[in-house]
Amino acid sequence: MTRVALLVTHLSGSGHLVRMAALGRALAAAGAEVLLLSGGRPLPQLPPEALARDRIGFHQLAPLSVPDFDFSTPRRGDGAPATEADLAARRADLCARLGGFAPDLLVTETFPLGRRRLAAEFAAAIAAARAARPGARVVASLRDVPEPPSRPERLAVAAARLRADYAAVLVHGEAAVLPLAASWPLPANLGVPVLHTGYVGAAEAPAAQRGETVLVAGGGGVLGRRLLALAAVAAAASARPWHLLVGGAAAAAEAAALTARHGHPRLAAEPVRADYPALLAAAACSVSLAGYNTVMDLAACRTPALLVPFAEHGEREQSIRAAALARLDGISVLDLDGLDAPALARAAEAAARAPRRPPWPWPRDGAARAARALLELAR
């Protein structure tokens, strides 16, 4: 049985871990033994017992996060900046787990095109995997749009790491929609195959009668706080009910604060719910960020959508993705800068009155396709 270790650290949202869990399920279904190693905060929607039922082994490293979006200073679970001793302890724990598991394949999520602050950790993991099983192959796993490099020299550094250690790069998107070169123009002579697996999406949402509610999702982390605050004000200018779903570790407190600050009969705010896909399918329209998993939830239904990409702190990933999807019927893109509550209310009303969207035009079986590619690499 092929052993595959998946190494992921989600620092601000939840999408990286959710996507790797989907890949783990597909690998287990294809007959692999899977170990998912997570270095971000635990997610309520992915408890270890649920992963175990899906035949995914799971190990939680000492969690890190960047609630203030300072990726150079990851923080521990208690909010304090992680020290070099903390990071060394994580590396030791990680290497011990990989040594015991002895994977045939190690998949590093985002790295080496991101997670530079944790480069020593990923390098140690690669060395540990190969020490435990000589000949173990290493593969990079990337969402459709990795955050573009802020400096040109980072392209050369990533390319050198790929050439030195990697057997392949898996991009979980469609090359015809968003090729990797749209965000990371790696050298044409890279020498490492880049495989677009297709999108890793959820199952088709069940048919639902369309309701009157404007459903606003702020994602699985803190990135959507500004959008949620604006939506709470916009709800007062709308005749429709507005339902706000808040993500992040302090979601319950933030939802309560939104209700207390802007509360009126048409506004409801609560933490992200497990039945979000069903709520989305029955909504009059959706207002959300443009993160990978949020877009995949939209792909599973036909609810008209307003995408408001996160673009603070110089981030470009969501704007690139949203621009590519704006060509689809039923999807509109708004720029949060300059957007006020009355304008958001008007845009939501127009979307709520619009026809249902046509079906998503691209396959969403990227997890199964990626699993097949990985097992072929192992062979």
PDB file of N, CA, C and O in Angstrom, residues 12-15 18 41-46 215-225 228 243-256 258 268-280 287-289 293-294 297:
ATOM      1  N   SER A  12      -4.111  31.788   7.957  1.00  0.00           N
ATOM      2  CA  SER A  12      -5.106  32.851   8.120  1.00  0.00           C
ATOM      3  C   SER A  12      -6.532  32.382   7.897  1.00  0.00           C
ATOM      4  O   SER A  12      -7.450  32.863   8.550  1.00  0.00           O
ATOM      5  N   GLY A  13      -6.754  31.473   6.999  1.00  0.00           N
ATOM      6  CA  GLY A  13      -8.098  30.973   6.735  1.00  0.00           C
ATOM      7  C   GLY A  13      -8.186  29.489   7.046  1.00  0.00           C
ATOM      8  O   GLY A  13      -7.505  28.979   7.926  1.00  0.00           O
ATOM      9  N   SER A  14      -9.015  28.780   6.290  1.00  0.00           N
ATOM     10  CA  SER A  14      -9.174  27.340   6.500  1.00  0.00           C
ATOM     11  C   SER A  14      -9.045  26.541   5.211  1.00  0.00           C
ATOM     12  O   SER A  14      -8.967  25.317   5.240  1.00  0.00           O
ATOM     13  N   GLY A  15      -9.010  27.241   4.073  1.00  0.00           N
ATOM     14  CA  GLY A  15      -9.098  26.558   2.789  1.00  0.00           C
ATOM     15  C   GLY A  15      -7.971  25.585   2.514  1.00  0.00           C
ATOM     16  O   GLY A  15      -8.196  24.530   1.906  1.00  0.00           O
ATOM     17  N   VAL A  18      -8.779  22.347   4.378  1.00  0.00           N
ATOM     18  CA  VAL A  18      -9.982  21.721   3.818  1.00  0.00           C
ATOM     19  C   VAL A  18      -9.655  21.039   2.492  1.00  0.00           C
ATOM     20  O   VAL A  18     -10.101  19.915   2.220  1.00  0.00           O
ATOM     21  N   ARG A  41      -4.359  26.193  13.034  1.00  0.00           N
ATOM     22  CA  ARG A  41      -5.282  25.998  14.151  1.00  0.00           C
ATOM     23  C   ARG A  41      -6.284  24.882  13.828  1.00  0.00           C
ATOM     24  O   ARG A  41      -6.654  24.686  12.664  1.00  0.00           O
ATOM     25  N   PRO A  42      -6.725  24.124  14.831  1.00  0.00           N
ATOM     26  CA  PRO A  42      -7.751  23.101  14.592  1.00  0.00           C
ATOM     27  C   PRO A  42      -9.033  23.735  14.044  1.00  0.00           C
ATOM     28  O   PRO A  42      -9.401  24.847  14.416  1.00  0.00           O
ATOM     29  N   LEU A  43      -9.699  23.005  13.159  1.00  0.00           N
ATOM     30  CA  LEU A  43     -10.949  23.481  12.564  1.00  0.00           C
ATOM     31  C   LEU A  43     -12.106  22.646  13.102  1.00  0.00           C
ATOM     32  O   LEU A  43     -12.073  21.414  13.006  1.00  0.00           O
ATOM     33  N   PRO A  44     -13.145  23.293  13.635  1.00  0.00           N
ATOM     34  CA  PRO A  44     -14.288  22.524  14.149  1.00  0.00           C
ATOM     35  C   PRO A  44     -14.933  21.635  13.093  1.00  0.00           C
ATOM     36  O   PRO A  44     -15.449  20.564  13.416  1.00  0.00           O
ATOM     37  N   GLN A  45     -14.906  22.084  11.830  1.00  0.00           N
ATOM     38  CA  GLN A  45     -15.556  21.304  10.774  1.00  0.00           C
ATOM     39  C   GLN A  45     -14.723  20.113  10.316  1.00  0.00           C
ATOM     40  O   GLN A  45     -15.184  19.316   9.499  1.00  0.00           O
ATOM     41  N   LEU A  46     -13.483  19.980  10.838  1.00  0.00           N
ATOM     42  CA  LEU A  46     -12.637  18.840  10.479  1.00  0.00           C
ATOM     43  C   LEU A  46     -12.097  18.171  11.740  1.00  0.00           C
ATOM     44  O   LEU A  46     -10.879  18.136  11.965  1.00  0.00           O
ATOM     45  N   LEU A 215     -27.186  35.877   1.699  1.00  0.00           N
ATOM     46  CA  LEU A 215     -26.257  35.122   2.532  1.00  0.00           C
ATOM     47  C   LEU A 215     -24.860  35.701   2.354  1.00  0.00           C
ATOM     48  O   LEU A 215     -24.334  35.756   1.231  1.00  0.00           O
ATOM     49  N   VAL A 216     -24.252  36.126   3.450  1.00  0.00           N
ATOM     50  CA  VAL A 216     -22.939  36.758   3.410  1.00  0.00           C
ATOM     51  C   VAL A 216     -21.951  35.871   4.148  1.00  0.00           C
ATOM     52  O   VAL A 216     -22.143  35.574   5.330  1.00  0.00           O
ATOM     53  N   ALA A 217     -20.891  35.448   3.460  1.00  0.00           N
ATOM     54  CA  ALA A 217     -19.884  34.564   4.057  1.00  0.00           C
ATOM     55  C   ALA A 217     -18.546  35.277   4.104  1.00  0.00           C
ATOM     56  O   ALA A 217     -18.066  35.777   3.078  1.00  0.00           O
ATOM     57  N   GLY A 218     -17.940  35.298   5.287  1.00  0.00           N
ATOM     58  CA  GLY A 218     -16.654  35.954   5.456  1.00  0.00           C
ATOM     59  C   GLY A 218     -15.470  35.027   5.390  1.00  0.00           C
ATOM     60  O   GLY A 218     -14.353  35.430   5.722  1.00  0.00           O
ATOM     61  N   GLY A 219     -15.680  33.770   4.971  1.00  0.00           N
ATOM     62  CA  GLY A 219     -14.581  32.822   4.879  1.00  0.00           C
ATOM     63  C   GLY A 219     -14.311  32.139   6.209  1.00  0.00           C
ATOM     64  O   GLY A 219     -14.964  32.405   7.219  1.00  0.00           O
ATOM     65  N   GLY A 220     -13.286  31.272   6.201  1.00  0.00           N
ATOM     66  CA  GLY A 220     -12.996  30.482   7.388  1.00  0.00           C
ATOM     67  C   GLY A 220     -12.047  31.125   8.371  1.00  0.00           C
ATOM     68  O   GLY A 220     -11.740  30.546   9.404  1.00  0.00           O
ATOM     69  N   GLY A 221     -11.571  32.338   8.069  1.00  0.00           N
ATOM     70  CA  GLY A 221     -10.641  33.031   8.963  1.00  0.00           C
ATOM     71  C   GLY A 221     -11.117  34.444   9.236  1.00  0.00           C
ATOM     72  O   GLY A 221     -12.313  34.725   9.259  1.00  0.00           O
ATOM     73  N   VAL A 222     -10.156  35.345   9.410  1.00  0.00           N
ATOM     74  CA  VAL A 222     -10.481  36.724   9.777  1.00  0.00           C
ATOM     75  C   VAL A 222     -10.493  37.659   8.576  1.00  0.00           C
ATOM     76  O   VAL A 222     -10.775  38.854   8.730  1.00  0.00           O
ATOM     77  N   LEU A 223     -10.225  37.153   7.373  1.00  0.00           N
ATOM     78  CA  LEU A 223     -10.097  38.033   6.215  1.00  0.00           C
ATOM     79  C   LEU A 223     -11.383  38.770   5.881  1.00  0.00           C
ATOM     80  O   LEU A 223     -11.343  39.870   5.336  1.00  0.00           O
ATOM     81  N   GLY A 224     -12.534  38.185   6.202  1.00  0.00           N
ATOM     82  CA  GLY A 224     -13.792  38.779   5.799  1.00  0.00           C
ATOM     83  C   GLY A 224     -14.413  39.745   6.787  1.00  0.00           C
ATOM     84  O   GLY A 224     -15.566  40.185   6.582  1.00  0.00           O
ATOM     85  N   ARG A 225     -13.690  40.123   7.835  1.00  0.00           N
ATOM     86  CA  ARG A 225     -14.283  40.971   8.873  1.00  0.00           C
ATOM     87  C   ARG A 225     -14.783  42.302   8.308  1.00  0.00           C
ATOM     88  O   ARG A 225     -15.867  42.781   8.656  1.00  0.00           O
ATOM     89  N   LEU A 228     -17.993  41.761   6.329  1.00  0.00           N
ATOM     90  CA  LEU A 228     -19.115  41.460   7.216  1.00  0.00           C
ATOM     91  C   LEU A 228     -19.635  42.720   7.904  1.00  0.00           C
ATOM     92  O   LEU A 228     -20.853  42.910   8.036  1.00  0.00           O
ATOM     93  N   HIS A 243     -28.187  37.224   6.272  1.00  0.00           N
ATOM     94  CA  HIS A 243     -27.651  36.193   7.157  1.00  0.00           C
ATOM     95  C   HIS A 243     -26.136  36.211   7.008  1.00  0.00           C
ATOM     96  O   HIS A 243     -25.598  35.880   5.946  1.00  0.00           O
ATOM     97  N   LEU A 244     -25.418  36.587   8.067  1.00  0.00           N
ATOM     98  CA  LEU A 244     -23.970  36.721   8.037  1.00  0.00           C
ATOM     99  C   LEU A 244     -23.328  35.525   8.741  1.00  0.00           C
ATOM    100  O   LEU A 244     -23.705  35.191   9.873  1.00  0.00           O
ATOM    101  N   LEU A 245     -22.362  34.890   8.064  1.00  0.00           N
ATOM    102  CA  LEU A 245     -21.626  33.762   8.630  1.00  0.00           C
ATOM    103  C   LEU A 245     -20.183  34.189   8.862  1.00  0.00           C
ATOM    104  O   LEU A 245     -19.500  34.628   7.937  1.00  0.00           O
ATOM    105  N   VAL A 246     -19.737  34.054  10.105  1.00  0.00           N
ATOM    106  CA  VAL A 246     -18.445  34.579  10.545  1.00  0.00           C
ATOM    107  C   VAL A 246     -17.475  33.419  10.765  1.00  0.00           C
ATOM    108  O   VAL A 246     -17.822  32.431  11.415  1.00  0.00           O
ATOM    109  N   GLY A 247     -16.252  33.550  10.247  1.00  0.00           N
ATOM    110  CA  GLY A 247     -15.231  32.530  10.440  1.00  0.00           C
ATOM    111  C   GLY A 247     -14.169  32.976  11.424  1.00  0.00           C
ATOM    112  O   GLY A 247     -14.215  34.088  11.963  1.00  0.00           O
ATOM    113  N   GLY A 248     -13.194  32.108  11.663  1.00  0.00           N
ATOM    114  CA  GLY A 248     -12.086  32.442  12.544  1.00  0.00           C
ATOM    115  C   GLY A 248     -12.269  31.898  13.944  1.00  0.00           C
ATOM    116  O   GLY A 248     -13.354  31.468  14.348  1.00  0.00           O
ATOM    117  N   ALA A 249     -11.194  31.931  14.716  1.00  0.00           N
ATOM    118  CA  ALA A 249     -11.207  31.364  16.064  1.00  0.00           C
ATOM    119  C   ALA A 249     -12.175  32.095  16.984  1.00  0.00           C
ATOM    120  O   ALA A 249     -12.730  31.498  17.903  1.00  0.00           O
ATOM    121  N   ALA A 250     -12.374  33.404  16.779  1.00  0.00           N
ATOM    122  CA  ALA A 250     -13.268  34.202  17.634  1.00  0.00           C
ATOM    123  C   ALA A 250     -14.596  34.476  16.945  1.00  0.00           C
ATOM    124  O   ALA A 250     -15.220  35.523  17.163  1.00  0.00           O
ATOM    125  N   ALA A 251     -15.058  33.528  16.137  1.00  0.00           N
ATOM    126  CA  ALA A 251     -16.256  33.754  15.329  1.00  0.00           C
ATOM    127  C   ALA A 251     -17.487  34.050  16.175  1.00  0.00           C
ATOM    128  O   ALA A 251     -18.279  34.942  15.847  1.00  0.00           O
ATOM    129  N   ALA A 252     -17.679  33.307  17.261  1.00  0.00           N
ATOM    130  CA  ALA A 252     -18.884  33.512  18.080  1.00  0.00           C
ATOM    131  C   ALA A 252     -18.910  34.916  18.678  1.00  0.00           C
ATOM    132  O   ALA A 252     -19.942  35.596  18.661  1.00  0.00           O
ATOM    133  N   ALA A 253     -17.764  35.366  19.192  1.00  0.00           N
ATOM    134  CA  ALA A 253     -17.702  36.704  19.779  1.00  0.00           C
ATOM    135  C   ALA A 253     -17.905  37.776  18.723  1.00  0.00           C
ATOM    136  O   ALA A 253     -18.597  38.782  18.954  1.00  0.00           O
ATOM    137  N   GLU A 254     -17.324  37.584  17.546  1.00  0.00           N
ATOM    138  CA  GLU A 254     -17.476  38.574  16.478  1.00  0.00           C
ATOM    139  C   GLU A 254     -18.917  38.632  15.992  1.00  0.00           C
ATOM    140  O   GLU A 254     -19.452  39.711  15.722  1.00  0.00           O
ATOM    141  N   ALA A 255     -19.565  37.473  15.861  1.00  0.00           N
ATOM    142  CA  ALA A 255     -20.964  37.458  15.436  1.00  0.00           C
ATOM    143  C   ALA A 255     -21.844  38.171  16.453  1.00  0.00           C
ATOM    144  O   ALA A 255     -22.739  38.949  16.090  1.00  0.00           O
ATOM    145  N   ALA A 256     -21.592  37.922  17.742  1.00  0.00           N
ATOM    146  CA  ALA A 256     -22.367  38.600  18.784  1.00  0.00           C
ATOM    147  C   ALA A 256     -22.143  40.108  18.745  1.00  0.00           C
ATOM    148  O   ALA A 256     -23.079  40.900  18.930  1.00  0.00           O
ATOM    149  N   LEU A 258     -21.325  41.932  16.086  1.00  0.00           N
ATOM    150  CA  LEU A 258     -22.025  42.476  14.927  1.00  0.00           C
ATOM    151  C   LEU A 258     -23.509  42.654  15.212  1.00  0.00           C
ATOM    152  O   LEU A 258     -24.119  43.677  14.868  1.00  0.00           O
ATOM    153  N   ALA A 268     -29.121  38.604  10.878  1.00  0.00           N
ATOM    154  CA  ALA A 268     -28.702  37.489  11.728  1.00  0.00           C
ATOM    155  C   ALA A 268     -27.228  37.242  11.470  1.00  0.00           C
ATOM    156  O   ALA A 268     -26.784  37.235  10.320  1.00  0.00           O
ATOM    157  N   ALA A 269     -26.452  37.063  12.537  1.00  0.00           N
ATOM    158  CA  ALA A 269     -25.018  36.781  12.415  1.00  0.00           C
ATOM    159  C   ALA A 269     -24.667  35.636  13.348  1.00  0.00           C
ATOM    160  O   ALA A 269     -25.102  35.600  14.506  1.00  0.00           O
ATOM    161  N   GLU A 270     -23.892  34.693  12.855  1.00  0.00           N
ATOM    162  CA  GLU A 270     -23.485  33.536  13.648  1.00  0.00           C
ATOM    163  C   GLU A 270     -22.211  32.941  13.047  1.00  0.00           C
ATOM    164  O   GLU A 270     -21.829  33.282  11.920  1.00  0.00           O
ATOM    165  N   PRO A 271     -21.531  32.070  13.791  1.00  0.00           N
ATOM    166  CA  PRO A 271     -20.344  31.422  13.231  1.00  0.00           C
ATOM    167  C   PRO A 271     -20.684  30.568  12.020  1.00  0.00           C
ATOM    168  O   PRO A 271     -21.843  30.164  11.814  1.00  0.00           O
ATOM    169  N   VAL A 272     -19.663  30.305  11.222  1.00  0.00           N
ATOM    170  CA  VAL A 272     -19.810  29.447  10.047  1.00  0.00           C
ATOM    171  C   VAL A 272     -20.483  28.140  10.429  1.00  0.00           C
ATOM    172  O   VAL A 272     -20.189  27.553  11.475  1.00  0.00           O
ATOM    173  N   ARG A 273     -21.403  27.674   9.585  1.00  0.00           N
ATOM    174  CA  ARG A 273     -22.174  26.465   9.874  1.00  0.00           C
ATOM    175  C   ARG A 273     -21.812  25.340   8.923  1.00  0.00           C
ATOM    176  O   ARG A 273     -21.455  25.562   7.764  1.00  0.00           O
ATOM    177  N   ALA A 274     -21.953  24.117   9.427  1.00  0.00           N
ATOM    178  CA  ALA A 274     -21.639  22.944   8.609  1.00  0.00           C
ATOM    179  C   ALA A 274     -22.591  22.801   7.432  1.00  0.00           C
ATOM    180  O   ALA A 274     -22.240  22.203   6.413  1.00  0.00           O
ATOM    181  N   ASP A 275     -23.802  23.359   7.563  1.00  0.00           N
ATOM    182  CA  ASP A 275     -24.779  23.247   6.474  1.00  0.00           C
ATOM    183  C   ASP A 275     -24.725  24.441   5.527  1.00  0.00           C
ATOM    184  O   ASP A 275     -25.694  24.743   4.844  1.00  0.00           O
ATOM    185  N   TYR A 276     -23.573  25.115   5.480  1.00  0.00           N
ATOM    186  CA  TYR A 276     -23.433  26.267   4.593  1.00  0.00           C
ATOM    187  C   TYR A 276     -23.815  25.945   3.148  1.00  0.00           C
ATOM    188  O   TYR A 276     -24.517  26.739   2.507  1.00  0.00           O
ATOM    189  N   PRO A 277     -23.394  24.808   2.561  1.00  0.00           N
ATOM    190  CA  PRO A 277     -23.793  24.542   1.176  1.00  0.00           C
ATOM    191  C   PRO A 277     -25.309  24.542   0.976  1.00  0.00           C
ATOM    192  O   PRO A 277     -25.807  25.041  -0.045  1.00  0.00           O
ATOM    193  N   ALA A 278     -26.051  23.991   1.932  1.00  0.00           N
ATOM    194  CA  ALA A 278     -27.513  23.994   1.806  1.00  0.00           C
ATOM    195  C   ALA A 278     -28.068  25.404   1.945  1.00  0.00           C
ATOM    196  O   ALA A 278     -29.007  25.794   1.223  1.00  0.00           O
ATOM    197  N   LEU A 279     -27.535  26.182   2.879  1.00  0.00           N
ATOM    198  CA  LEU A 279     -27.969  27.577   3.014  1.00  0.00           C
ATOM    199  C   LEU A 279     -27.690  28.350   1.734  1.00  0.00           C
ATOM    200  O   LEU A 279     -28.522  29.154   1.284  1.00  0.00           O
ATOM    201  N   LEU A 280     -26.537  28.106   1.150  1.00  0.00           N
ATOM    202  CA  LEU A 280     -26.152  28.804  -0.070  1.00  0.00           C
ATOM    203  C   LEU A 280     -27.088  28.458  -1.227  1.00  0.00           C
ATOM    204  O   LEU A 280     -27.515  29.330  -1.987  1.00  0.00           O
ATOM    205  N   VAL A 287     -23.124  36.868  -1.080  1.00  0.00           N
ATOM    206  CA  VAL A 287     -22.081  37.899  -1.019  1.00  0.00           C
ATOM    207  C   VAL A 287     -20.911  37.269  -0.277  1.00  0.00           C
ATOM    208  O   VAL A 287     -21.084  36.782   0.846  1.00  0.00           O
ATOM    209  N   SER A 288     -19.727  37.270  -0.872  1.00  0.00           N
ATOM    210  CA  SER A 288     -18.613  36.566  -0.233  1.00  0.00           C
ATOM    211  C   SER A 288     -17.289  37.086  -0.747  1.00  0.00           C
ATOM    212  O   SER A 288     -17.224  37.847  -1.723  1.00  0.00           O
ATOM    213  N   LEU A 289     -16.227  36.652  -0.075  1.00  0.00           N
ATOM    214  CA  LEU A 289     -14.887  36.817  -0.605  1.00  0.00           C
ATOM    215  C   LEU A 289     -14.728  35.916  -1.831  1.00  0.00           C
ATOM    216  O   LEU A 289     -15.689  35.256  -2.261  1.00  0.00           O
ATOM    217  N   ASN A 293     -12.020  27.885  -1.617  1.00  0.00           N
ATOM    218  CA  ASN A 293     -13.106  27.025  -1.158  1.00  0.00           C
ATOM    219  C   ASN A 293     -14.455  27.712  -1.249  1.00  0.00           C
ATOM    220  O   ASN A 293     -15.478  27.061  -1.517  1.00  0.00           O
ATOM    221  N   THR A 294     -14.493  29.029  -1.029  1.00  0.00           N
ATOM    222  CA  THR A 294     -15.744  29.765  -1.193  1.00  0.00           C
ATOM    223  C   THR A 294     -16.241  29.657  -2.626  1.00  0.00           C
ATOM    224  O   THR A 294     -17.426  29.429  -2.879  1.00  0.00           O
ATOM    225  N   ASP A 297     -17.689  26.240  -3.258  1.00  0.00           N
ATOM    226  CA  ASP A 297     -19.057  26.120  -2.750  1.00  0.00           C
ATOM    227  C   ASP A 297     -20.044  26.757  -3.722  1.00  0.00           C
ATOM    228  O   ASP A 297     -21.142  26.227  -3.956  1.00  0.00           O
TER     229      ASP A 297
END
